[in-house]
Coordinates of C-alpha atoms in Angstrom, one line a residue:
X15 CA -10.2 30.3 -5.4
X16 CA -11.4 30.2 -1.8
X17 CA -9.4 32.3 0.7
X18 CA -11.5 32.2 3.8
X19 CA -9.3 29.8 5.6
X20 CA -6.0 31.3 4.6
X21 CA -3.8 33.2 6.9
X22 CA -3.6 37.0 6.9
X23 CA -0.1 36.8 5.7
X24 CA -1.1 34.7 2.7
X25 CA -3.9 37.1 1.8
X26 CA -1.7 40.2 2.0
X27 CA 0.9 38.5 -0.1
X28 CA -1.8 37.6 -2.6
X29 CA -3.0 41.2 -2.9
X30 CA 0.5 42.6 -3.2
X31 CA 1.3 40.1 -5.9
X32 CA -1.6 41.1 -8.0
X33 CA -0.8 44.8 -7.6
X34 CA 2.9 44.4 -8.4
X35 CA 2.4 42.0 -11.3
X36 CA -0.8 43.5 -12.6
X37 CA -1.0 40.2 -14.3
X38 CA -3.1 37.2 -14.5
X39 CA -0.1 34.9 -14.7
X40 CA 1.3 35.8 -11.3
X41 CA -2.2 35.4 -9.8
X42 CA -2.4 32.0 -11.3
X43 CA 1.0 30.9 -10.0
X44 CA 0.1 32.1 -6.5
X45 CA -3.2 30.2 -6.7
X46 CA -1.4 27.0 -7.5
X47 CA 0.9 27.5 -4.5
X48 CA -2.0 28.2 -2.1
X49 CA -3.8 25.1 -3.4
X50 CA -1.0 22.9 -2.0
X51 CA -1.2 24.3 1.5
X52 CA -4.0 21.9 2.4
X53 CA -7.5 22.6 3.4
X54 CA -10.0 21.4 6.0
X55 CA -12.3 19.9 3.4
X56 CA -12.3 17.7 0.3
X57 CA -13.2 20.6 -2.1
X58 CA -9.6 21.7 -2.7
X59 CA -8.9 24.1 -5.5
X60 CA -6.6 22.0 -7.6
X61 CA -9.5 20.6 -9.6
X62 CA -9.6 23.6 -11.9
X63 CA -12.9 24.6 -13.5
X64 CA -14.8 21.5 -12.5
X65 CA -15.4 22.6 -8.9
X66 CA -16.9 25.9 -10.1
X67 CA -19.9 24.1 -11.5
X68 CA -23.1 24.0 -9.5
X69 CA -24.7 20.6 -9.5
X70 CA -26.9 18.8 -7.0
X71 CA -24.6 15.7 -6.9
X72 CA -21.9 17.6 -5.1
X73 CA -24.0 18.2 -2.0
X74 CA -23.7 14.5 -1.0
X75 CA -19.9 14.6 -1.2
X76 CA -17.8 13.5 1.8
X77 CA -16.5 16.4 4.0
X78 CA -12.9 15.0 3.9
X79 CA -10.8 13.5 1.2
X80 CA -12.0 10.0 0.4
X81 CA -9.6 8.6 -2.1
X82 CA -10.2 5.4 -3.9
X83 CA -7.5 3.4 -5.8
X84 CA -9.0 1.8 -8.8
X85 CA -7.0 -1.2 -10.0
X86 CA -7.0 -1.8 -13.7
X87 CA -8.7 -5.0 -14.7
X88 CA -10.2 -6.7 -17.8
X89 CA -13.7 -5.2 -17.6
X90 CA -14.9 -3.0 -20.4
X91 CA -15.4 0.5 -19.1
X92 CA -19.2 0.5 -19.3
X93 CA -19.9 -3.2 -18.7
X94 CA -23.3 -3.8 -17.0
X95 CA -23.3 -7.5 -16.2
X96 CA -20.2 -7.8 -14.1
X97 CA -19.9 -10.4 -11.4
X98 CA -17.4 -12.1 -9.1
X99 CA -14.7 -13.6 -11.2
X100 CA -12.0 -15.2 -9.1
X101 CA -9.6 -15.5 -12.1
X102 CA -9.4 -11.8 -12.7
X103 CA -11.1 -8.6 -11.4
X104 CA -14.2 -7.8 -13.3
X105 CA -15.3 -4.4 -12.0
X106 CA -15.8 -1.7 -14.6
X107 CA -14.8 1.9 -14.0
X108 CA -18.4 3.0 -14.8
X109 CA -19.5 1.3 -11.6
X110 CA -17.4 3.6 -9.4
X111 CA -19.8 5.4 -7.0
X112 CA -18.7 8.9 -7.7
X113 CA -21.0 10.5 -5.1
X114 CA -19.2 8.5 -2.3
X115 CA -15.7 9.5 -3.1
X116 CA -13.8 12.7 -3.8
X117 CA -10.7 11.4 -5.6
X118 CA -9.9 8.4 -7.8
X119 CA -6.3 7.1 -8.4
X120 CA -6.2 5.0 -11.5
X121 CA -3.7 2.2 -11.0
X122 CA -1.3 1.8 -12.6
X123 CA 0.9 3.1 -15.3
X124 CA 4.5 2.2 -14.8
X125 CA 8.0 3.3 -15.9
X126 CA 9.0 1.3 -18.9
X127 CA 11.7 1.3 -21.5
X128 CA 10.7 2.8 -24.9
X129 CA 13.5 2.9 -27.4
X130 CA 16.5 4.4 -25.8
X131 CA 14.4 6.1 -23.1
X132 CA 12.0 5.5 -20.3
X133 CA 8.3 6.6 -20.3
X134 CA 5.0 6.1 -18.6
X135 CA 3.6 2.9 -20.1
X136 CA 0.8 0.5 -19.6
X137 CA 1.1 -2.6 -17.4
X138 CA 2.1 -4.7 -20.4
X139 CA 5.0 -2.2 -20.9
X140 CA 3.6 -0.7 -24.1
X141 CA 3.7 3.1 -24.9
X142 CA 0.3 4.7 -24.7
X143 CA 1.2 7.8 -26.7
X144 CA 3.6 8.7 -29.4
X145 CA 4.7 12.2 -30.2
X146 CA 1.5 12.8 -32.2
X147 CA -0.6 11.3 -29.4
X148 CA -1.7 8.3 -31.4
X149 CA -2.0 4.8 -30.0
X150 CA 0.6 2.4 -31.3
X151 CA -0.3 -0.8 -29.5
X152 CA -3.1 -3.3 -29.6
X153 CA -2.1 -5.4 -26.5
X154 CA -5.0 -6.2 -24.1
X155 CA -3.7 -4.3 -21.0
X156 CA -3.0 -1.2 -23.2
X157 CA -6.4 -1.3 -24.8
X158 CA -8.2 -1.6 -21.5
X159 CA -6.1 1.4 -20.2
X160 CA -6.9 3.5 -23.3
X161 CA -10.6 2.7 -23.1
X162 CA -10.7 3.6 -19.4
X163 CA -8.8 6.8 -19.9
X164 CA -11.1 7.8 -22.8
X165 CA -14.1 7.0 -20.6
X166 CA -12.7 9.2 -17.8
X167 CA -12.0 12.1 -20.2
X168 CA -15.6 12.3 -21.1
X169 CA -16.6 13.3 -17.6
X170 CA -15.7 17.0 -18.0
X171 CA -18.5 17.6 -20.5
X172 CA -21.1 15.4 -19.0
X173 CA -22.7 16.3 -15.5
X174 CA -24.4 12.9 -15.5
X175 CA -21.1 11.0 -15.8
X176 CA -20.4 8.9 -12.7
X177 CA -17.1 10.6 -12.2
X178 CA -18.2 14.1 -13.2
X179 CA -17.0 15.8 -10.0
X180 CA -14.4 13.2 -9.0
X181 CA -10.8 14.3 -9.3
X182 CA -8.9 11.6 -11.2
X183 CA -5.1 11.1 -10.9
X184 CA -2.9 8.5 -12.5
X185 CA -1.0 6.4 -10.0
X186 CA 2.5 5.4 -11.3
X187 CA 4.4 2.4 -10.1
X188 CA 3.1 0.2 -7.3
X189 CA 4.7 -3.0 -5.9
X190 CA 4.8 -4.8 -9.3
X191 CA 5.4 -1.6 -11.3
X192 CA 8.5 -0.1 -9.8
X193 CA 11.0 -2.2 -11.6
X194 CA 12.5 0.7 -13.5
X195 CA 11.7 3.6 -11.2
X196 CA 15.3 3.8 -10.0
X197 CA 16.4 4.0 -13.6
X198 CA 13.8 6.5 -14.9
X199 CA 14.6 8.8 -11.9
X200 CA 18.2 9.3 -12.9
X201 CA 19.4 12.5 -14.5
X202 CA 19.9 10.8 -17.9
X203 CA 16.2 9.7 -18.2
X204 CA 14.3 11.8 -15.7
X205 CA 13.2 14.7 -18.0
X206 CA 11.8 12.5 -20.8
X207 CA 10.1 10.2 -18.3
X208 CA 8.4 13.0 -16.4
X209 CA 7.2 14.7 -19.6
X210 CA 5.7 11.5 -20.9
X211 CA 3.6 11.1 -17.8
X212 CA 2.5 14.7 -17.8
X213 CA 1.6 14.5 -21.5
X214 CA -0.9 11.7 -20.6
X215 CA -2.4 13.8 -17.9
X216 CA -2.9 16.7 -20.4
X217 CA -4.2 14.6 -23.2
X218 CA -6.9 12.9 -21.2
X219 CA -7.9 15.9 -19.1
X220 CA -6.9 14.3 -15.8
X221 CA -6.3 16.0 -12.5
X222 CA -2.8 14.9 -11.5
X223 CA -0.3 12.2 -10.6
X224 CA 0.2 9.9 -7.6
X225 CA 3.8 8.7 -7.5
X226 CA 4.0 5.2 -5.9
X227 CA 7.7 4.2 -6.1
X228 CA 8.1 1.1 -4.0
X229 CA 10.7 1.9 -2.7
X230 CA 13.5 4.4 -3.0
X231 CA 16.8 3.2 -1.5
X232 CA 15.3 0.0 0.0
X233 CA 14.0 -1.4 -3.2
X234 CA 10.9 -3.7 -3.4
X235 CA 10.6 -6.7 -5.7
X236 CA 13.8 -8.7 -6.1
X237 CA 13.8 -7.9 -9.9
X238 CA 13.9 -4.1 -9.6
X239 CA 16.8 -2.4 -11.3
X240 CA 19.1 0.6 -10.7
X241 CA 21.8 2.6 -12.6
X242 CA 25.4 2.1 -11.8
X243 CA 28.1 3.8 -14.0
X244 CA 25.5 4.5 -16.6
X245 CA 24.6 0.8 -16.8
X246 CA 21.4 -1.0 -15.9
X247 CA 22.2 -3.3 -12.9
X248 CA 20.0 -5.8 -11.2
X249 CA 19.7 -5.1 -7.4
X250 CA 18.5 -7.5 -4.7
X251 CA 16.0 -6.2 -2.2
X252 CA 18.3 -6.0 0.8
X253 CA 21.2 -4.3 -0.9
X254 CA 19.8 -0.7 -1.0
X255 CA 20.7 2.2 -3.2
X256 CA 21.4 5.3 -1.0
X257 CA 21.6 7.8 -3.8
X258 CA 17.9 7.2 -4.6
X259 CA 16.9 9.4 -1.7
X260 CA 18.2 12.4 -3.5
X261 CA 16.9 11.1 -6.9
X262 CA 13.4 10.9 -5.4
X263 CA 13.5 14.6 -4.4
X264 CA 14.7 15.6 -7.9
X265 CA 12.0 13.5 -9.5
X266 CA 9.2 14.9 -7.4
X267 CA 10.3 18.5 -8.0
X268 CA 10.5 18.0 -11.7
X269 CA 7.0 16.5 -11.7
X270 CA 5.7 19.6 -10.0
X271 CA 7.5 21.9 -12.4
X272 CA 6.1 20.1 -15.5
X273 CA 2.5 19.8 -14.0
X274 CA 2.5 23.5 -13.2
X275 CA 3.0 24.2 -16.9
X276 CA -0.4 22.9 -17.7
X277 CA -3.4 25.2 -18.1
X278 CA -5.2 24.1 -14.9
X279 CA -3.7 23.3 -11.5
X280 CA -2.7 19.7 -11.0
X281 CA -2.5 17.4 -8.1
X282 CA 0.8 15.8 -7.1
X283 CA 0.8 13.2 -4.4
X284 CA 3.0 10.3 -3.3
X285 CA 2.3 6.9 -1.7
X286 CA 4.6 6.1 1.2
X287 CA 5.1 3.3 3.7
X288 CA 4.1 2.6 7.3
X289 CA 6.5 3.4 10.1
X290 CA 8.4 0.5 11.6
X291 CA 10.2 2.1 14.4
X292 CA 13.7 3.5 15.1
X293 CA 15.0 0.0 16.1
X294 CA 15.1 -0.9 12.4
X295 CA 17.5 1.9 11.5
X296 CA 20.2 -0.6 10.5
X297 CA 18.1 -2.2 7.9
X298 CA 17.1 -0.4 4.8
X299 CA 14.5 -3.0 4.0
X300 CA 12.4 -2.5 7.1
X301 CA 13.0 1.2 7.8
X302 CA 11.7 2.5 4.5
X303 CA 10.3 5.7 5.9
X304 CA 13.8 7.1 6.6
X305 CA 14.6 7.0 2.9
X306 CA 12.4 10.0 2.1
X307 CA 13.5 13.6 2.4
X308 CA 10.0 14.9 3.2
X309 CA 11.1 18.5 4.2
X310 CA 12.6 18.9 0.8
X311 CA 9.3 18.0 -1.1
X312 CA 6.4 18.7 1.3
X313 CA 5.8 22.2 -0.2
X314 CA 5.4 20.9 -3.8
X315 CA 3.1 18.0 -2.7
X316 CA -0.7 18.3 -2.3
X317 CA -0.7 15.5 0.2
X318 CA 0.9 12.1 1.1
X319 CA -1.0 8.8 0.9
X320 CA 0.4 6.7 3.7
X321 CA 0.2 3.0 3.2
X322 CA -0.7 2.2 6.8
X323 CA -1.3 -1.5 6.0
X324 CA 0.6 -4.7 5.3
X325 CA 2.3 -4.3 8.6
X326 CA 2.2 -8.1 8.8
X327 CA 1.5 -10.8 6.3
X328 CA 2.3 -14.4 5.3
X329 CA 5.3 -13.3 3.2
X330 CA 7.5 -12.7 6.2
X331 CA 10.8 -14.5 6.1
X332 CA 14.5 -14.4 6.9
X333 CA 17.4 -15.7 4.8
X334 CA 20.6 -17.3 6.0
X335 CA 23.9 -18.2 4.5
X336 CA 26.3 -20.8 5.7
X337 CA 29.7 -19.1 5.7
X338 CA 33.2 -20.7 5.7
X339 CA 33.6 -21.0 9.4
X340 CA 30.4 -23.1 9.6
X341 CA 28.1 -20.5 11.2
X342 CA 24.9 -19.1 9.7
X343 CA 24.5 -15.4 9.0
X344 CA 21.6 -13.4 7.6
X345 CA 22.0 -12.2 4.0
X346 CA 22.9 -8.5 4.5
X347 CA 24.4 -8.8 8.0
X348 CA 27.1 -11.2 6.8
X349 CA 28.3 -8.6 4.3
X350 CA 28.0 -5.8 6.9
X351 CA 30.1 -7.6 9.5
X352 CA 27.3 -8.3 12.0
X353 CA 26.6 -11.7 13.3
X354 CA 23.0 -13.0 13.2
X355 CA 23.0 -13.4 17.0
X356 CA 23.9 -9.7 17.5
X357 CA 21.0 -8.7 15.2
X358 CA 18.3 -11.2 16.3
X359 CA 19.3 -11.7 19.9
X360 CA 19.7 -15.1 21.5
X361 CA 18.0 -16.9 24.3
X362 CA 18.9 -20.3 25.7
X363 CA 21.2 -20.9 22.7
X364 CA 18.4 -20.3 20.2
X365 CA 18.3 -17.6 17.6
X366 CA 15.2 -15.6 17.8
X367 CA 13.4 -14.7 14.6
X368 CA 12.2 -11.1 14.6
X369 CA 10.0 -11.2 11.5
X370 CA 9.1 -14.7 10.3
X371 CA 6.3 -17.1 10.9
X372 CA 3.8 -15.1 13.0
X373 CA 0.3 -13.9 12.7
X374 CA -0.9 -10.4 13.6
X375 CA -2.9 -7.4 12.6
X376 CA -2.0 -5.9 9.2
X377 CA -3.4 -2.4 9.9
X378 CA -3.9 -1.8 13.6
X379 CA -5.0 1.7 14.6
X380 CA -3.1 1.4 17.9
X381 CA -0.3 -0.9 19.2
X382 CA -1.2 -4.5 19.8
X383 CA 0.8 -4.6 23.1
X384 CA 2.0 -1.9 25.4
X385 CA 5.3 -3.7 26.0
X386 CA 7.2 -6.1 23.7
X387 CA 7.4 -9.7 24.8
X388 CA 10.7 -11.4 25.3
X389 CA 10.3 -12.9 21.9
X390 CA 9.6 -9.8 20.0
X391 CA 11.3 -6.4 19.8
X392 CA 9.6 -3.0 20.3
X393 CA 8.8 -2.5 16.6
X394 CA 5.4 -4.0 17.6
X395 CA 4.7 -0.7 19.2
X396 CA 5.3 1.2 16.0
X397 CA 3.5 -0.9 13.4
X398 CA 0.2 0.9 13.6
X399 CA -1.6 4.0 12.3
X400 CA -1.2 6.1 15.4
X401 CA 2.6 5.8 15.7
X402 CA 3.0 6.2 11.9
X403 CA 1.1 9.5 11.9
X404 CA 3.0 10.7 14.9
X405 CA 6.3 10.0 13.1
X406 CA 5.2 11.7 9.9
X407 CA 4.0 14.8 11.8
X408 CA 7.3 15.0 13.7
X409 CA 9.0 15.2 10.2
X410 CA 6.7 17.5 8.2
X411 CA 5.3 19.5 11.1
X412 CA 1.9 19.8 12.8
X413 CA 0.9 22.6 10.5
X414 CA 1.0 20.2 7.6
X415 CA -1.4 17.7 9.2
X416 CA -3.9 18.2 6.3
X417 CA -1.3 16.8 4.0
X418 CA -1.5 13.4 5.6
X419 CA -4.0 10.9 4.3
X420 CA -4.4 7.6 6.2
X421 CA -4.5 4.4 4.1
X422 CA -7.1 1.7 4.9
X423 CA -6.9 -1.8 3.4
X424 CA -10.2 -2.9 1.9
X425 CA -8.7 -6.4 1.9
X426 CA -7.5 -8.8 4.6
X427 CA -4.3 -10.7 5.0
X428 CA -4.7 -14.4 5.6
X429 CA -2.6 -17.2 7.1
X430 CA -3.3 -20.9 6.8
X431 CA -2.7 -23.8 9.3
X432 CA -2.9 -21.6 12.3
X433 CA -3.8 -24.0 15.2
X434 CA -6.9 -23.5 17.2
X435 CA -5.2 -22.3 20.4
X436 CA -7.9 -21.8 23.1
X437 CA -5.9 -18.9 24.6
X438 CA -6.4 -17.0 21.4
X439 CA -9.6 -18.1 19.7
X440 CA -12.0 -19.1 22.5
X441 CA -14.7 -16.6 23.3
X442 CA -15.0 -18.1 26.8
X443 CA -11.6 -17.1 28.1
X444 CA -10.5 -14.0 29.9
X445 CA -9.8 -12.0 26.8
X446 CA -13.3 -11.9 25.4
X447 CA -16.7 -10.8 26.6
X448 CA -19.5 -11.5 24.1
X449 CA -16.9 -11.8 21.4
X450 CA -15.1 -8.7 22.4
X451 CA -12.4 -7.5 24.8
X452 CA -8.8 -6.7 25.1
X453 CA -6.6 -9.0 23.1
X454 CA -3.0 -9.1 22.2
X455 CA -0.9 -11.6 20.3
X456 CA 1.7 -13.4 22.4
X457 CA 4.7 -13.8 20.1
X458 CA 6.8 -16.8 20.9
X459 CA 8.4 -17.8 17.7
X460 CA 12.0 -19.0 17.8
X461 CA 14.0 -21.3 15.6
X462 CA 17.3 -23.1 15.6
X463 CA 19.1 -24.4 12.6
X464 CA 19.4 -28.1 13.1
X465 CA 20.7 -29.3 9.7
X466 CA 23.9 -28.8 7.8
X467 CA 24.1 -27.6 4.2
X468 CA 26.4 -29.6 2.0
X469 CA 27.5 -26.8 -0.2
X470 CA 29.3 -23.8 1.4
X471 CA 27.5 -20.6 0.5
X472 CA 24.2 -22.1 -0.3
X473 CA 21.2 -20.0 0.8
X474 CA 18.9 -21.5 3.4
X475 CA 15.6 -19.8 3.1
X476 CA 12.7 -19.8 5.6
X477 CA 10.0 -18.4 3.4
X478 CA 6.5 -19.2 4.6
X479 CA 4.6 -17.5 1.8
X480 CA 6.2 -19.3 -1.2
X481 CA 8.4 -22.0 0.1
X482 CA 11.7 -21.8 -1.8
X483 CA 13.3 -24.8 -0.2
X484 CA 16.7 -26.2 -0.9
X485 CA 17.3 -30.0 -0.3
X486 CA 19.5 -30.7 2.6
X487 CA 19.7 -34.5 2.7
X488 CA 16.1 -34.8 3.9
X489 CA 17.0 -33.6 7.4
X490 CA 14.7 -31.1 9.2
X491 CA 16.0 -27.7 8.5
X492 CA 14.1 -25.3 10.8
X493 CA 12.0 -25.6 13.9
X494 CA 9.6 -22.8 14.2
X495 CA 6.2 -21.8 15.6
X496 CA 3.2 -19.7 15.0
X497 CA 0.8 -17.9 17.3
X498 CA 1.3 -18.7 21.0
X499 CA 4.3 -20.9 20.8
X500 CA 3.0 -23.9 18.9
X501 CA 6.0 -25.7 17.4
X502 CA 6.2 -27.3 14.0
X503 CA 9.1 -28.9 12.2
X504 CA 9.6 -28.3 8.5
X505 CA 11.1 -31.2 6.7
X506 CA 12.5 -29.9 3.5
X507 CA 12.9 -33.4 2.0
X508 CA 9.2 -33.1 1.1
X509 CA 10.1 -30.5 -1.5
X510 CA 13.1 -32.2 -3.1
X511 CA 12.9 -32.2 -6.8
X512 CA 10.5 -29.2 -6.8
X513 CA 12.2 -26.3 -4.9
X514 CA 9.5 -23.9 -6.0
X515 CA 6.5 -25.9 -4.7
X516 CA 3.9 -24.1 -2.7
X517 CA 4.2 -25.1 0.9
X518 CA 1.1 -23.5 2.2
X519 CA 2.5 -23.4 5.7
X520 CA 1.5 -19.8 6.4
X521 CA -0.2 -18.5 3.3
X522 CA -3.8 -19.1 2.3
X523 CA -5.8 -19.2 -1.0
X524 CA -7.1 -15.6 -1.0
X525 CA -9.6 -14.0 -3.4
X526 CA -7.4 -13.2 -6.4
X527 CA -3.9 -13.9 -5.0
X528 CA -2.6 -16.0 -2.2
X529 CA -2.9 -14.5 1.2
X530 CA -5.1 -11.6 0.3
X531 CA -8.9 -11.6 0.8
X532 CA -11.3 -8.9 -0.4
X533 CA -13.4 -7.6 2.5
X534 CA -16.5 -8.7 0.7
X535 CA -15.1 -12.2 0.6
X536 CA -14.4 -12.2 4.4
X537 CA -17.9 -10.9 5.1
X538 CA -19.3 -13.8 3.0
X539 CA -17.3 -16.4 4.9
X540 CA -18.5 -14.9 8.2
X541 CA -22.1 -14.9 7.1
X542 CA -21.8 -18.5 6.0
X543 CA -20.5 -19.5 9.4
X544 CA -17.1 -20.5 8.1
X545 CA -15.3 -17.9 10.1
X546 CA -15.8 -16.5 13.6
X547 CA -15.3 -12.8 14.0
X548 CA -13.4 -11.2 16.9
X549 CA -12.5 -7.6 17.7
X550 CA -9.3 -6.4 19.3
X551 CA -10.4 -3.4 21.4
X552 CA -6.8 -2.3 22.0
X553 CA -5.7 -2.2 18.4
X554 CA -9.2 -1.3 17.2
X555 CA -9.3 -3.8 14.4
X556 CA -11.1 -7.2 13.9
X557 CA -9.8 -10.6 12.9
X558 CA -11.5 -13.8 11.9
X559 CA -10.7 -17.5 12.4
X560 CA -12.0 -20.8 11.2
X561 CA -10.6 -24.2 12.1
X562 CA -11.8 -25.7 8.8
X563 CA -13.0 -23.3 6.2
X564 CA -15.0 -24.5 3.1
X565 CA -14.9 -21.5 0.8
X566 CA -17.4 -21.3 -2.1
X567 CA -17.1 -17.6 -2.8
X568 CA -17.7 -16.7 -6.4
X569 CA -16.8 -19.4 -8.9
X570 CA -14.0 -21.1 -6.9
X571 CA -14.1 -23.7 -4.1
X572 CA -11.4 -24.5 -1.6
X573 CA -10.8 -25.9 1.9
X574 CA -8.4 -24.3 4.3
X575 CA -7.3 -25.6 7.7
X576 CA -6.7 -23.0 10.4
X577 CA -7.5 -19.9 8.5
X578 CA -6.7 -16.6 10.2
X579 CA -7.6 -13.3 8.5
X580 CA -6.7 -9.8 9.6
X581 CA -9.1 -7.4 7.9
X582 CA -11.3 -4.3 8.3
X583 CA -15.0 -4.1 9.3
X584 CA -17.4 -1.2 9.6
X585 CA -16.4 -0.6 13.2
X586 CA -12.7 -0.4 12.5
X587 CA -12.9 1.9 9.5
X588 CA -15.2 4.2 11.4
X589 CA -12.6 4.3 14.2
X590 CA -10.0 5.3 11.6
X591 CA -12.2 8.0 10.1
X592 CA -12.8 9.4 13.6
X593 CA -9.0 9.3 14.1
X594 CA -8.6 11.4 11.0
X595 CA -11.0 14.0 12.3
X596 CA -9.5 14.2 15.8
X597 CA -6.0 14.6 14.4
X598 CA -7.1 17.1 11.8
X599 CA -5.7 15.0 8.9
X600 CA -6.6 15.3 5.3
X601 CA -8.7 12.2 4.9
X602 CA -8.5 8.6 4.0
X603 CA -7.5 6.5 1.0
X604 CA -8.1 2.8 0.5
X605 CA -6.9 -0.1 -1.6
X606 CA -8.9 -1.1 -3.4
X607 CA -12.5 0.0 -4.1
X608 CA -14.1 -3.1 -5.6
X609 CA -12.8 -5.3 -2.7
X610 CA -15.6 -3.7 -0.6
X611 CA -18.4 -4.2 -3.2
X612 CA -21.3 -6.4 -2.1
X613 CA -22.4 -8.0 -5.3
X614 CA -25.8 -9.0 -3.8
X615 CA -26.7 -5.7 -2.1
X616 CA -24.8 -3.6 -4.7
X617 CA -23.3 -1.4 -2.0
X618 CA -20.1 -0.6 -0.2
X619 CA -20.4 -1.2 3.6
X620 CA -16.9 0.0 4.5
X621 CA -17.0 3.1 2.3
X622 CA -20.5 4.0 3.8
X623 CA -19.1 3.7 7.3
X624 CA -16.3 6.1 6.6
X625 CA -18.6 8.6 5.0
X626 CA -21.0 8.3 7.9
X627 CA -18.3 9.5 10.2
X628 CA -17.2 12.3 8.0
X629 CA -20.8 13.5 7.5
X630 CA -21.0 14.3 11.2
X631 CA -18.1 16.8 10.9
X632 CA -19.3 20.4 11.5

């Protein structure tokens, strides 16, 4: 246990505790408490005996926490001949560059129903362990999980193992894996659920847990559940479950209690959202940050992984319902007694859409604009790393700055059919000098409902990521725009007979899923001349655009008109790493490691850029 950076008060308390207890147990308990106070380097004490080893590999380690999420895939753990496979990720855990990272969060296990209880299970919702710790499933996802966990467990006895001195936690939940989090966290199921997760940590010799419940109170996917009167109840995204704020506190505290019962100190971290600004306070969906009681849990956490990304994406939409008086209201606002005009504002008789159908940076370091435009509210000033960190520090206190880890997306968000507007994409205009210069998006997106629904109460949905259109006699339903005020009319008659057809209006093919591009994929398209690269020197992030993009990355081919991608390059991630140092934060985490992997050069450009900045720290 290193004490050189601890306060005099902590050291004195430590000495007194040893004297009074005369016991090893008390000393060990105090060691665990100190380990959660944060430190100025990546070599924190919670890794138990592993960090006491002396090995040449550790000398190359980053000076701050560099945390990689590893997403479970179909690759065998020690596969050697992996390649780009656009149907499924094919990146084995043995390829993880252990010398370049300090921590690995294996993603994901999820809360799932097992018998009459809830446990940590595999992605195919199968139990990984029974009471006697024997496997009782042969489904593919479970087998891959088990093979990977067994591979990870071998590292403690093998200094040549790629992950020998990497601290490995299990990430629980995620966007697709939080379906039953609100149930597992209730008093009825919480104890059994937590103990099942901790038993996996113990059995495989892991280093902790990362809790990624998306999201308490606000919910996430539309098919998430909650408990009401001891019954499992389906809950829509916008409804909200206020009691989950307290449930989350109880859950985290119980995780800490159970982890502390293990022989070696264990990490406990959480993944939490970007800040969207106080103006969103009325809306649980967009103001997720206010649904966490950080002061109640900060002392039992090692750090917080802030998901400072996905600020914007092609999924943005608003829903409206025609009510008996003939007017249209947004989903939640109608039930809360607020008119859509009072929420969205009105100009010249048109209702202004705050969130739908616009492009933008998904992870800006600083604001895109100093002042909001007349078509966009001031939340644009908050959707960035800088404002998010300021908000977190205002809640947990400056002294806990080392407990904040900045999230960096190793993927980009893409939009299709974005017009080639010369005010935005020309390098010859006032915004750019040699491809660079100050740049800010001019939001000018409005809409007006021009058609009439035949059935009272039918939902009219403007969803530009996956067009869930409802026929309305073939009349144009919405008039909208993207970028700098370019109008486009959507004719829902095109989708009659197939209400779940993919409209492609704003989304794009992506690497593995629509709208999401691995950074390596974006670099390939730029190198092939399919995309032109730009850099926003105000927000300190790049973006790329191609009027017609012929994509032949990997084993897939596609053609996309007007492809706009917000992503990260070496310059932007270096700026974020420098931001971490200047603000005395704990480090960075990124989603996801293999998205940065250059299959030709067999290297990680973004990861190298981050470590290059951290290596300069004294």
